[in-house]
Every structure is written in C-alpha cells, then in structure tokens.
Coordinates of C-alpha atoms in Angstrom, one line a residue:
Chain A
X1 CA 131.4 97.0 46.5
X2 CA 134.1 97.3 49.2
X3 CA 135.4 100.6 47.7
X4 CA 131.9 102.0 47.5
X5 CA 131.3 101.2 51.2
X6 CA 134.6 102.7 52.2
X7 CA 134.0 105.8 50.2
X8 CA 130.6 106.2 51.9
X9 CA 132.2 105.9 55.3
X10 CA 134.9 108.4 54.3
X11 CA 132.2 110.8 53.2
X12 CA 130.2 110.4 56.4
X13 CA 133.4 111.0 58.4
X14 CA 134.1 114.2 56.5
X15 CA 130.6 115.5 57.3
X16 CA 130.1 114.2 60.7
X17 CA 133.6 114.0 62.2
X18 CA 134.7 110.9 64.2
X19 CA 132.5 111.8 67.1
X20 CA 129.4 112.1 64.9
X21 CA 130.1 108.7 63.2
X22 CA 130.6 107.1 66.7
X23 CA 127.3 108.7 67.9
X24 CA 125.6 107.4 64.8
X25 CA 127.0 103.9 65.4
X26 CA 125.9 103.9 69.0
X27 CA 122.4 105.0 68.0
X28 CA 122.1 102.3 65.3
X29 CA 123.2 99.7 67.9
X30 CA 120.6 100.9 70.4
X31 CA 117.9 100.9 67.8
X32 CA 118.9 97.4 66.7
X33 CA 118.7 96.2 70.3
X34 CA 115.3 97.8 70.7
X35 CA 114.1 96.3 67.5
X36 CA 115.3 92.9 68.4
X37 CA 113.4 93.1 71.7
X38 CA 114.2 91.8 75.2
X39 CA 115.7 88.3 75.3
X40 CA 113.4 87.3 78.2
X41 CA 110.2 88.5 79.8
X42 CA 111.0 91.9 81.5
X43 CA 108.1 91.4 84.0
X44 CA 108.7 87.8 85.2
X45 CA 109.9 87.7 88.8
X46 CA 112.4 85.1 90.1
X47 CA 112.3 86.0 93.8
X48 CA 115.1 83.5 94.6
X49 CA 117.4 85.3 92.3
X50 CA 116.7 88.8 93.6
X51 CA 119.5 91.4 93.5
X52 CA 122.0 89.1 91.6
X53 CA 125.0 91.2 90.5
X54 CA 125.8 91.6 86.8
X55 CA 127.3 88.5 85.4
X56 CA 126.3 86.6 88.5
X57 CA 124.4 83.3 88.8
X58 CA 121.2 83.3 90.9
X59 CA 120.2 80.6 93.3
X60 CA 117.9 79.1 90.6
X61 CA 121.0 78.5 88.5
X62 CA 120.3 81.2 85.9
X63 CA 123.1 83.6 84.9
X64 CA 122.2 87.2 84.4
X65 CA 124.4 89.4 82.2
X66 CA 123.3 92.6 83.8
X67 CA 122.0 91.2 87.1
X68 CA 118.5 91.3 88.5
X69 CA 116.5 93.9 90.4
X70 CA 114.8 93.7 93.8
X71 CA 112.1 91.4 92.5
X72 CA 114.5 89.1 90.7
X73 CA 113.6 90.5 87.3
X74 CA 116.3 90.2 84.5
X75 CA 117.8 93.7 84.2
X76 CA 119.0 93.1 80.6
X77 CA 115.4 92.4 79.5
X78 CA 114.1 95.3 81.4
X79 CA 116.8 97.6 80.0
X80 CA 116.0 96.7 76.4
X81 CA 112.3 97.0 77.0
X82 CA 112.9 100.3 78.8
X83 CA 115.0 101.5 75.8
X84 CA 111.9 100.9 73.6
X85 CA 109.7 103.0 75.9
X86 CA 112.2 105.8 76.3
X87 CA 113.1 106.1 72.6
X88 CA 109.4 105.8 71.7
X89 CA 108.5 108.7 74.0
X90 CA 111.4 110.8 72.7
X91 CA 110.5 110.3 69.1
X92 CA 106.7 110.6 69.3
X93 CA 106.9 113.4 71.9
X94 CA 109.0 115.5 69.4
X95 CA 106.6 114.5 66.6
X96 CA 103.7 115.9 68.5
X97 CA 105.5 119.2 69.1
X98 CA 106.5 119.2 65.4
X99 CA 103.0 118.6 64.1
X100 CA 101.6 121.4 66.3
X101 CA 104.4 123.9 66.0
X102 CA 105.6 123.6 62.4
X103 CA 102.2 124.1 60.5
X104 CA 101.3 126.9 62.9
X105 CA 104.8 128.5 62.4
X106 CA 104.6 128.2 58.6
X107 CA 101.1 129.7 58.5
X108 CA 101.9 132.5 61.0
X109 CA 105.1 133.4 59.2
X110 CA 103.6 133.3 55.7
X111 CA 100.3 135.0 56.4
X112 CA 101.3 137.3 59.3
X113 CA 98.6 139.5 60.7
X114 CA 96.1 138.3 63.4
X115 CA 97.0 134.6 63.4
X116 CA 100.7 135.5 63.7
X117 CA 100.3 137.8 66.7
X118 CA 98.0 135.4 68.5
X119 CA 100.3 132.4 68.0
X120 CA 103.4 134.4 68.8
X121 CA 102.0 135.7 72.1
X122 CA 100.9 132.2 73.0
X123 CA 104.4 131.0 72.3
X124 CA 105.8 133.7 74.5
X125 CA 103.5 132.6 77.3
X126 CA 104.4 129.0 76.8
X127 CA 108.1 129.6 76.9
X128 CA 107.7 131.7 80.0
X129 CA 106.8 128.6 82.0
X130 CA 109.7 126.4 82.9
X131 CA 109.3 123.3 80.7
X132 CA 109.5 120.7 83.4
X133 CA 107.2 122.6 85.8
X134 CA 104.6 122.8 83.0
X135 CA 105.0 119.1 82.3
X136 CA 104.8 118.1 86.0
X137 CA 101.7 120.2 86.6
X138 CA 100.0 118.7 83.5
X139 CA 100.9 115.1 84.3
X140 CA 99.6 115.6 87.8
X141 CA 96.2 116.4 86.3
X142 CA 96.0 113.9 83.4
X143 CA 97.5 111.0 85.4
X144 CA 100.3 108.6 84.4
X145 CA 100.4 106.7 81.1
X146 CA 102.4 106.3 77.9
X147 CA 100.0 108.4 75.7
X148 CA 99.7 111.0 78.3
X149 CA 103.5 111.5 78.6
X150 CA 103.9 111.7 74.9
X151 CA 101.1 114.3 74.5
X152 CA 102.2 116.4 77.5
X153 CA 105.9 116.5 76.4
X154 CA 104.7 117.3 72.9
X155 CA 102.4 120.1 73.9
X156 CA 105.0 121.5 76.3
X157 CA 107.5 122.0 73.5
X158 CA 105.4 123.1 70.6
X159 CA 106.5 126.7 70.9
X160 CA 110.2 125.8 70.1
X161 CA 109.2 124.4 66.7
X162 CA 106.8 127.2 66.1
X163 CA 109.5 129.9 66.6
X164 CA 112.0 128.1 64.3
X165 CA 109.5 127.5 61.5
X166 CA 108.2 131.0 61.7
X167 CA 111.6 132.6 61.7
X168 CA 112.7 130.5 58.8
X169 CA 109.6 131.3 56.7
X170 CA 110.0 135.0 57.4
X171 CA 113.6 134.9 56.1
X172 CA 112.6 132.9 53.0
X173 CA 109.2 134.6 52.2
X174 CA 110.8 137.5 50.3
X175 CA 113.3 135.5 48.3
X176 CA 113.1 135.9 44.6
X177 CA 112.0 132.4 43.8
X178 CA 109.0 132.7 46.2
X179 CA 108.0 135.9 44.5
X180 CA 108.5 134.3 41.1
X181 CA 106.2 131.5 42.1
X182 CA 103.6 134.0 43.4
X183 CA 103.9 135.9 40.1
X184 CA 103.2 132.7 38.2
X185 CA 100.0 132.4 40.1
X186 CA 100.9 129.5 42.4
X187 CA 98.5 128.9 45.3
X188 CA 99.6 129.7 48.8
X189 CA 99.5 126.1 49.8
X190 CA 101.7 125.2 46.8
X191 CA 104.2 127.9 47.6
X192 CA 104.4 126.8 51.3
X193 CA 104.6 123.1 50.4
X194 CA 106.9 123.2 47.4
X195 CA 109.1 126.3 47.9
X196 CA 109.2 127.2 51.6
X197 CA 109.0 123.9 53.4
X198 CA 111.9 122.2 51.6
X199 CA 114.1 125.1 52.2
X200 CA 113.6 125.2 56.0
X201 CA 113.4 121.4 56.4
X202 CA 117.1 121.2 57.5
X203 CA 116.6 123.6 60.4
X204 CA 113.5 121.7 61.6
X205 CA 115.4 118.3 61.4
X206 CA 118.1 119.8 63.6
X207 CA 115.6 121.1 66.0
X208 CA 113.9 117.7 66.1
X209 CA 117.1 115.9 66.7
X210 CA 117.9 118.2 69.6
X211 CA 114.4 117.9 70.9
X212 CA 114.5 114.0 71.1
X213 CA 117.3 114.2 73.6
X214 CA 115.5 116.7 75.7
X215 CA 112.3 114.6 75.5
X216 CA 114.1 111.5 76.7
X217 CA 115.6 113.3 79.6
X218 CA 112.2 114.9 80.5
X219 CA 110.5 111.5 80.4
X220 CA 113.2 110.0 82.6
X221 CA 112.7 112.9 85.1
X222 CA 108.9 112.6 85.0
X223 CA 109.1 108.8 85.5
X224 CA 111.5 109.3 88.3
X225 CA 109.0 111.6 90.0
X226 CA 106.3 108.9 89.5
X227 CA 104.5 111.1 87.0
X228 CA 105.6 109.3 83.8
X229 CA 104.8 105.9 82.4
X230 CA 103.0 103.3 84.5
X231 CA 104.8 100.5 86.4
X232 CA 104.0 97.8 83.9
X233 CA 105.8 99.8 81.2
X234 CA 109.2 100.4 82.6
X235 CA 111.2 103.2 80.9
X236 CA 114.8 103.8 81.8
X237 CA 113.8 106.5 84.2
X238 CA 111.3 104.3 86.0
X239 CA 113.9 101.4 86.3
X240 CA 116.4 103.8 87.8
X241 CA 113.7 105.0 90.3
X242 CA 112.9 101.5 91.3
X243 CA 116.5 100.7 92.0
X244 CA 117.1 103.8 94.1
X245 CA 115.9 102.2 97.4
X246 CA 118.4 99.3 97.0
X247 CA 121.4 101.5 96.3
X248 CA 123.2 100.3 99.4
X249 CA 123.2 96.6 98.4
X250 CA 122.8 96.8 94.6
X251 CA 124.5 99.6 92.7
X252 CA 123.6 98.2 89.3
X253 CA 119.8 98.6 89.3
X254 CA 120.0 102.4 89.2
X255 CA 123.3 102.9 87.6
X256 CA 122.8 100.9 84.4
X257 CA 119.5 102.6 83.2
X258 CA 121.0 106.0 83.9
X259 CA 124.1 105.1 81.8
X260 CA 121.7 104.0 79.0
X261 CA 119.9 107.4 79.1
X262 CA 123.1 109.4 79.2
X263 CA 124.6 107.4 76.3
X264 CA 121.6 107.8 74.0
X265 CA 121.0 111.5 74.8
X266 CA 124.7 112.2 74.4
X267 CA 124.8 110.4 71.0
X268 CA 121.6 112.3 69.8
X269 CA 123.0 115.7 70.9
X270 CA 126.4 115.1 69.2
X271 CA 124.6 114.2 66.0
X272 CA 122.3 117.2 66.4
X273 CA 125.4 119.4 67.0
X274 CA 127.0 118.1 63.7
X275 CA 123.8 118.5 61.8
X276 CA 123.5 122.1 63.1
X277 CA 126.0 123.2 60.5
X278 CA 123.5 122.4 57.8
X279 CA 120.7 124.6 59.2
X280 CA 120.1 128.1 57.9
X281 CA 121.9 131.0 59.7
X282 CA 118.5 132.3 61.1
X283 CA 117.6 129.0 62.5
X284 CA 121.1 128.4 63.8
X285 CA 120.8 131.5 65.9
X286 CA 117.5 130.3 67.4
X287 CA 118.9 126.9 68.1
X288 CA 121.8 128.7 69.7
X289 CA 123.7 127.6 72.7
X290 CA 121.5 125.1 74.5
Chain B
X1 CA 114.7 154.3 81.5
X2 CA 111.3 154.9 83.3
X3 CA 109.5 154.3 80.0
X4 CA 111.4 151.1 79.4
X5 CA 110.6 149.8 82.9
X6 CA 106.9 150.6 82.4
X7 CA 106.8 148.8 79.0
X8 CA 108.6 145.7 80.3
X9 CA 106.4 145.6 83.4
X10 CA 103.3 145.8 81.2
X11 CA 104.6 143.0 79.0
X12 CA 105.3 140.9 82.0
X13 CA 101.8 141.4 83.4
X14 CA 100.4 140.4 80.0
X15 CA 102.5 137.2 79.9
X16 CA 101.7 136.5 83.5
X17 CA 98.0 136.6 82.7
X18 CA 98.6 134.1 80.0
X19 CA 100.6 131.9 82.3
X20 CA 97.8 131.9 84.8
X21 CA 95.3 131.1 82.1
X22 CA 97.4 128.2 81.0
X23 CA 97.7 126.9 84.6
X24 CA 93.9 127.2 85.1
X25 CA 93.0 125.6 81.8
X26 CA 95.8 123.0 82.0
X27 CA 94.8 121.8 85.4
X28 CA 91.1 121.7 84.7
X29 CA 90.5 120.8 81.1
X30 CA 92.8 117.8 81.1
X31 CA 91.0 116.0 83.8
X32 CA 88.8 116.5 86.8
X33 CA 91.0 117.7 89.6
X34 CA 88.5 116.5 92.2
X35 CA 88.4 113.0 90.7
X36 CA 92.1 112.9 91.2
X37 CA 91.7 114.2 94.7
X38 CA 89.4 111.5 95.9
X39 CA 89.5 107.7 96.0
X40 CA 87.7 106.0 93.0
X41 CA 84.6 104.7 94.8
X42 CA 83.4 108.0 96.1
X43 CA 79.7 108.9 96.3
X44 CA 78.6 111.4 93.5
X45 CA 77.2 113.9 96.0
X46 CA 80.5 114.0 97.9
X47 CA 82.3 114.7 94.7
X48 CA 79.7 117.4 93.8
X49 CA 80.1 119.0 97.3
X50 CA 83.9 119.1 96.9
X51 CA 83.6 120.6 93.4
X52 CA 81.4 123.3 94.8
X53 CA 83.8 124.0 97.7
X54 CA 86.7 124.8 95.3
X55 CA 84.4 126.6 92.9
X56 CA 85.2 124.1 90.2
X57 CA 81.5 124.0 89.3
X58 CA 81.6 127.6 88.2
X59 CA 82.3 128.6 84.6
X60 CA 86.0 128.6 83.6
X61 CA 86.3 132.4 83.1
X62 CA 84.9 133.0 86.6
X63 CA 87.4 130.6 88.1
X64 CA 90.2 132.3 86.2
X65 CA 89.1 135.8 87.2
X66 CA 88.9 134.7 90.8
X67 CA 92.3 133.1 90.8
X68 CA 93.9 136.3 89.3
X69 CA 92.1 138.6 91.8
X70 CA 93.0 136.4 94.7
X71 CA 96.6 136.2 93.6
X72 CA 96.8 140.0 93.5
X73 CA 95.7 139.9 97.2
X74 CA 98.3 137.2 97.8
X75 CA 95.6 134.7 98.6
X76 CA 96.1 131.2 97.0
X77 CA 93.5 129.4 98.9
X78 CA 93.9 126.8 101.7
X79 CA 95.7 123.5 101.5
X80 CA 93.4 120.4 102.0
X81 CA 96.2 118.4 103.4
X82 CA 98.0 120.9 105.7
X83 CA 94.9 122.9 106.5
X84 CA 96.9 126.1 106.1
X85 CA 96.9 129.0 103.6
X86 CA 98.9 127.9 100.5
X87 CA 100.7 131.3 100.4
X88 CA 102.1 130.6 103.9
X89 CA 103.3 127.1 103.0
X90 CA 105.0 128.4 99.8
X91 CA 106.6 131.3 101.6
X92 CA 108.0 129.0 104.3
X93 CA 109.8 126.9 101.7
X94 CA 110.8 129.6 99.2
X95 CA 114.0 130.7 101.1
X96 CA 115.3 127.1 100.9
X97 CA 114.7 126.9 97.2
X98 CA 116.4 130.3 96.6
X99 CA 119.4 129.2 98.7
X100 CA 119.8 126.0 96.7
X101 CA 119.5 127.8 93.3
X102 CA 121.8 130.6 94.3
X103 CA 124.5 128.2 95.6
X104 CA 124.2 126.1 92.4
X105 CA 124.6 129.3 90.3
X106 CA 127.6 130.4 92.4
X107 CA 129.3 127.0 91.8
X108 CA 128.5 127.3 88.1
X109 CA 130.2 130.7 87.9
X110 CA 133.2 129.8 90.0
X111 CA 134.0 126.8 87.9
X112 CA 132.5 127.8 84.6
X113 CA 134.6 131.0 84.1
X114 CA 138.0 129.4 84.5
X115 CA 137.0 126.3 82.5
X116 CA 135.4 128.3 79.7
X117 CA 138.3 130.7 79.5
X118 CA 140.9 127.9 79.4
X119 CA 139.0 126.1 76.6
X120 CA 138.6 129.3 74.6
X121 CA 142.1 130.6 75.1
X122 CA 143.7 127.2 74.2
X123 CA 141.3 126.4 71.5
X124 CA 141.9 123.2 69.7
X125 CA 144.3 121.8 72.3
X126 CA 143.7 118.7 74.4
X127 CA 142.4 120.8 77.3
X128 CA 139.7 122.4 75.0
X129 CA 138.7 119.0 73.6
X130 CA 138.3 117.5 77.1
X131 CA 136.4 120.6 78.5
X132 CA 134.1 121.0 75.5
X133 CA 133.4 117.2 75.4
X134 CA 132.6 117.2 79.1
X135 CA 130.1 120.1 78.5
X136 CA 128.2 118.0 76.0
X137 CA 128.3 114.9 78.2
X138 CA 127.2 116.8 81.3
X139 CA 124.1 118.1 79.5
X140 CA 123.1 114.5 78.6
X141 CA 123.0 113.3 82.2
X142 CA 119.5 113.1 83.9
X143 CA 119.8 115.3 87.0
X144 CA 118.0 112.7 89.2
X145 CA 120.5 110.1 88.2
X146 CA 123.5 112.3 88.8
X147 CA 122.0 112.9 92.3
X148 CA 121.6 109.2 92.9
X149 CA 125.1 108.5 91.8
X150 CA 126.5 111.3 94.0
X151 CA 124.6 109.8 97.0
X152 CA 125.9 106.3 96.1
X153 CA 129.5 107.5 96.1
X154 CA 129.7 110.3 98.7
X155 CA 127.0 109.3 101.1
X156 CA 126.8 105.5 100.9
X157 CA 130.2 104.2 99.8
X158 CA 132.3 107.0 101.4
X159 CA 130.0 108.3 104.2
X160 CA 131.2 111.9 104.1
X161 CA 128.0 113.7 103.4
X162 CA 124.3 113.3 104.4
X163 CA 122.1 111.5 101.8
X164 CA 119.4 114.2 102.1
X165 CA 117.4 116.6 104.3
X166 CA 118.6 120.0 105.4
X167 CA 119.7 119.7 109.0
X168 CA 123.3 120.6 108.5
X169 CA 125.1 122.9 106.2
X170 CA 126.8 119.9 104.6
X171 CA 123.3 118.8 103.4
X172 CA 123.5 121.6 100.8
X173 CA 126.6 120.3 99.1
X174 CA 125.3 117.4 97.1
X175 CA 122.0 119.0 95.9
X176 CA 123.8 122.2 94.9
X177 CA 126.4 120.3 92.9
X178 CA 123.7 118.3 91.2
X179 CA 121.7 121.4 90.3
X180 CA 124.8 123.3 89.2
X181 CA 125.8 120.9 86.4
X182 CA 123.5 122.3 83.7
X183 CA 124.2 126.0 84.3
X184 CA 127.9 125.1 84.6
X185 CA 127.9 123.4 81.2
X186 CA 126.0 126.4 79.7
X187 CA 128.4 128.9 81.4
X188 CA 131.5 127.1 80.1
X189 CA 130.1 126.9 76.6
X190 CA 129.1 130.5 76.6
X191 CA 132.4 131.7 78.0
X192 CA 134.5 129.6 75.6
X193 CA 132.5 131.1 72.6
X194 CA 133.0 134.6 74.1
X195 CA 136.8 134.2 74.6
X196 CA 137.2 132.8 71.0
X197 CA 135.2 135.8 69.7
X198 CA 137.1 138.4 71.6
X199 CA 140.5 137.0 70.8
X200 CA 139.8 137.6 67.1
X201 CA 139.0 141.3 67.7
X202 CA 141.3 144.1 66.5
X203 CA 141.7 145.6 70.0
X204 CA 143.4 142.4 71.2
X205 CA 146.0 142.7 68.5
X206 CA 146.5 146.4 69.5
X207 CA 146.8 145.4 73.1
X208 CA 149.5 142.8 72.2
X209 CA 151.2 145.3 69.8
X210 CA 151.6 147.8 72.6
X211 CA 153.8 145.3 74.4
X212 CA 151.3 144.1 77.1
X213 CA 152.2 140.8 78.7
X214 CA 150.0 138.0 77.6
X215 CA 148.7 137.8 81.2
X216 CA 147.5 141.4 81.1
X217 CA 145.9 140.9 77.7
X218 CA 144.0 137.9 79.0
X219 CA 142.8 139.4 82.2
X220 CA 142.4 143.1 81.3
X221 CA 141.1 142.8 77.7
X222 CA 139.8 139.3 76.9
X223 CA 138.1 138.4 80.2
X224 CA 136.5 141.7 80.9
X225 CA 134.7 141.6 77.5
X226 CA 133.9 137.9 77.5
X227 CA 132.6 137.4 81.1
X228 CA 129.8 139.9 80.9
X229 CA 127.4 138.2 78.5
X230 CA 128.1 134.8 80.1
X231 CA 127.3 136.0 83.6
X232 CA 124.1 137.7 82.3
X233 CA 123.0 134.5 80.7
X234 CA 123.7 132.6 83.9
X235 CA 121.5 135.1 85.8
X236 CA 118.8 134.5 83.3
X237 CA 119.0 130.7 84.0
X238 CA 118.4 131.4 87.7
X239 CA 114.7 131.5 87.2
X240 CA 114.9 128.2 85.3
X241 CA 116.9 126.6 88.1
X242 CA 114.0 127.0 90.5
X243 CA 111.9 125.0 88.2
X244 CA 114.6 122.4 87.6
X245 CA 115.2 122.1 91.3
X246 CA 111.9 120.2 91.6
X247 CA 113.7 116.9 90.7
X248 CA 116.8 117.7 92.7
X249 CA 114.8 118.7 95.8
X250 CA 112.9 115.4 95.5
X251 CA 116.1 113.3 95.2
X252 CA 117.7 114.9 98.2
X253 CA 114.5 115.5 100.3
X254 CA 115.4 119.2 100.3
X255 CA 112.4 121.1 101.8
X256 CA 111.9 123.7 99.1
X257 CA 109.0 124.8 96.9
X258 CA 109.6 122.0 94.4
X259 CA 109.4 119.3 97.1
X260 CA 106.2 121.0 98.4
X261 CA 104.7 120.7 94.9
X262 CA 105.6 117.1 94.5
X263 CA 104.2 116.3 98.0
X264 CA 101.1 118.1 97.1
X265 CA 100.7 116.0 93.9
X266 CA 101.1 112.7 95.9
X267 CA 98.8 114.0 98.6
X268 CA 96.3 115.1 95.9
X269 CA 96.3 118.6 97.4
X270 CA 94.9 120.5 94.4
X271 CA 95.1 124.1 95.8
X272 CA 98.8 123.6 96.6
X273 CA 99.5 122.1 93.2
X274 CA 97.9 125.1 91.5
X275 CA 99.3 127.7 93.8
X276 CA 102.8 126.3 93.8
X277 CA 102.9 126.1 90.0
X278 CA 101.7 129.7 89.7
X279 CA 104.3 130.9 92.3
X280 CA 107.2 129.2 90.6
X281 CA 106.1 130.5 87.2
X282 CA 105.7 134.0 88.6
X283 CA 109.1 133.9 90.2
X284 CA 110.6 132.8 86.9
X285 CA 109.0 135.9 85.2
X286 CA 110.1 138.3 87.9
X287 CA 113.7 137.1 88.0
X288 CA 114.0 137.4 84.2
X289 CA 112.6 141.0 84.4
X290 CA 115.0 142.0 87.2
X291 CA 118.0 140.6 85.2
X292 CA 116.8 142.4 82.2
X293 CA 116.5 145.7 84.1
X294 CA 119.9 145.3 85.7
X295 CA 121.6 144.7 82.4
X296 CA 122.9 148.3 82.0
X297 CA 124.8 147.8 85.2
X298 CA 126.8 145.0 83.7
X299 CA 127.2 146.6 80.4
X300 CA 127.4 150.4 80.3
X301 CA 127.1 150.4 76.5
X302 CA 123.4 149.4 76.8
X303 CA 121.1 152.2 77.9
X304 CA 117.4 151.9 78.0
X305 CA 115.5 155.0 76.9

C-alpha cells in the first residue's frame, strides 16, 4: 500500500514537477476548507470585537485566528465562506463559457459553411471588446447577483473556447480515422462525440483550467467595483473591498482575502501551465503566452 | 500597402458595427436601463416618459441605427447627471487615461526587456527561475488588491506618495506601477521566449565563430531580433490597458474614462455608460489597427501588398 502511494506520488512529480504538485496540494487544501465550511457564522456581528487583529482576543473574550472586520465579523469564517463563492463563480463561469463555446466550435469546425462564418465573425467581435469592459457594462445593466456574475463571466468568455474547439476540430477532421468512420457510415453526431471530442478534450481541459483563474480574478475585480456578488454573499473580492476603508487601522481585512485570491489563482495557473504540455500543438498555439 | 490599409479598415468597420450591436443589445436586452436609472417606487407614466426621451420605446434596430449614425457625427447624447454632451465628458478625461496607460506601458518595456533578456540568456539558472516564477505570480494578483497594498505601504505606512487623485505628478506613480504589472509580466515572458529562440539560431553560432565578444553577440545579434516581436506585442496590449485601467482608476481616484464609466454606473447615467463603453471599445480597435499598420516599420521583412 505504502509503495503504491509512493509510486503514485513519484509519477505525479514526474508529470507535474514539484511546483505542479505543490499547486495541486494547495488547491486540495483550499477545496477541503471550502467543503468543510466556515467554523462560525460569517454574518454574525460582534461590535465589541470590531477590528481585532489576527490572533487577538476581542473585548467579549473570543479569540479570532484571522481577526475581525469593521463590524466585528470573524474574518476566518468570512474567508472560508468567500472561498466557496469565489471558487464557485470561477468553476461555474468557465462551465458556462465551455457549454456555449465548445458545442458551437465543434459544429462550426466540423460542418463549416454558413454557421462557421457567422460564429467566427461573432467571436471576432466578442474578442474585440476588452473582457472586463464588456463584463462591467453587462453587470451594470443586469444588476448584482451570484447567478448574474456567473452568466456574465461565462458569456464574456465563450469565444475563447469556441476558437480552441474549432481549431482543434479543423486539425482532426481530415485524420484518417475520422475518414474511416465516415466511410463506415457513422453519423455526424457519432463521429463528433466518439472520435473528435475525445481527441481534443485535453486542449479544452487546459483552456478551462486557465479560464478558472481568469474568472476568479474577474469576479474579484467586479466585486471590488461593487458590480459583483451582493453584500450578503461575500466573495474574496468583496471582503477586500469592505476592508479598504479601514486600511489605516486594520491591514488584515483587505490583505488576507487578496492573498487568498492570489494563492488560488497562482496554483490554478501553475497547474494549467503544466497541463499545457498535454494539449495538441494547434491548441497550444492558441493558448499561447497569456 | 494602400490595398492592405483599405482591407483592414473595412474589417475594422465591420467589427466595430458588431461591437456597437453587442453594446446596444447587451445594455437593453439584459434589463430595462430605465428601471435601473430610477428609484423602485416610480410612477409608470414617469418611466414611460423617460423611456420615450431616450428612444428606448423604439424598435431595437432603429435604436441601433440611430446610435451608429450619431456616433459617426460624434454625438453620443447628453449625460443625465452632468447635463453635458457625453462626447465632451469623455474627451475631457481621455488624455488622463492615455497618459496612465502610456506610462504603464513604458514602465513595462523599461523593466521587461532587461528582465526577460536576463532570464532567457541565463536559462535554467537561479535568476531565470526567480524571474519566470515572479512572472506567473504577478499574473495571479488582482490589480485592485495590488493597488490597495501599494497604498497601504507607500502612502499610509510610509507617507511618500499620495493615495489617489491627480493633483501632482507623483500621483501618477502608484497607479502606473499597478497597471504596468500585467504588461510587464507578459513582456518579460515574451522576451525570454524570444531570446531562448534566437540563441538557438545558426547565425548566433556564426557570430560567435567570427570571434565577436559575447557582449556584441548579445546586444547586436540576440537582442535586435528578440526585442521586436515583444515590443509589438506590448503595443497591442496598449488598447487592452485602457479597458484594464477601469479598476486601477477607481482604486486611485484617477480621473480618466474608466472612472467616468464607473461613476456613471453608480449615478445611473445610462447615456454615459453606453457612450463610454463604446468609446473605450472603439479606441481598442483603432489602437490595434494602428499597431498592425505600423508593423512594417518595426520589422522590414514584413511588407503589406
């Protein structure tokens, strides 16, 4: 048992490198914390304990590992709650982009013709608008909310997945095994699902892993601007924003959530970077230098 | 060359029409802009009157056509909050945004070229590991948070620099540094890759074989060939910087177009939100086109005909 575990770790090290393994470890810890949930109520205010520094004991006699914010709320509980929100937005936001972009890209690449040119032009237009500008303008019109943020971030990034899926299909479409399947009379749906999708899956997974980091950063930015999640659902970006006004007296309220965001995004992008080696050459070019 | 410019210009106009359509549809289909403008308990006839005033009761294609035609005449409507033409408001703030973006880009080039060259030239050494690692780390930091941290350290703890505004020249320093981090990371990464690539070329071996000093090889042969694509890429990011500056301008209260857009959102000033979005998007397109057309100046091997 021990040898099997050791050999699994050695194999992972070989593929991911020490930084990749470290990133994976950090992400597993973060997800475990998010799954375990906050130790206390992230919303309950203890005004007598407001702005207690990390590790300090408030006037009510409670000790706070990460201190409290300006309303005396436990920062550790808020951080773990915020981690749930941030990671949820990152993962679901990318899933929305994925679900719009990948089927369209597969179809456009496989069928070509009218659908392809319409979707490709649309993707050009979408990618001509700075991502954050588009998200800000949309959020201003749909209003704040968790579902809104996820949908807006998802819609704003569909074109990235569309382009990768399309390029990958175009490079695979004329492979011999696809032609063989066609010659055998396989339906188009079957060819796409059984022969093309599995072969371009790695590229899309890489794109998704990179996209999660971007989505978490974008959500933090939107929440900082007051255009993200509502106040009763604090994400890391929102907690950092709330702490900004108390910077002179309490450094921790803004610093800690920012550190959380940076750590998670860094881990995700290191892992994405390592996984990039598994993507096809065509997709690797599109994923390119970020 | 003339034909190429015409074609690219045509392409840009097509994409711009699409961008304008996306802005019109995006801001209208997703919600009622007037409902967001007004307090919740407004009388229905007041809402209807305001809808009519902005032409929001007209069919979508008509609103789109009017926006495009007005934009060509440089008319973006009037701000509800400032009671001034939107174009005037945007144009007043645009120089500030351009100054901020240009300074950030200059910082990125000045630091990115030496750092990227060092990392590429000494590939695999400790210097490379530190620089390449920092590049990945820098791209993981939310810009607003970096801004807050810089304020905390250099304006609150050590009161050297102003926390925001634009009254003195020193006010430019912190926002420009914050905004420069992403292009700096990109520049360093690009240049490192370029230097590694060029070092493997045959002409570098030839240059060394001729007895050139290592210094001459690096500056005359490696850098000349590696810098060009990196600088072109940096110029391409200039347009994106103006969009990315929205957050930085808000953190540092820098009075640029991004700040105007954010103020307009909180003031529920719909014409400014629409006009500001469209102007920033247009600027992005124009800058990309200009960089594209200037490309032969950077690289004589490329000729458009």
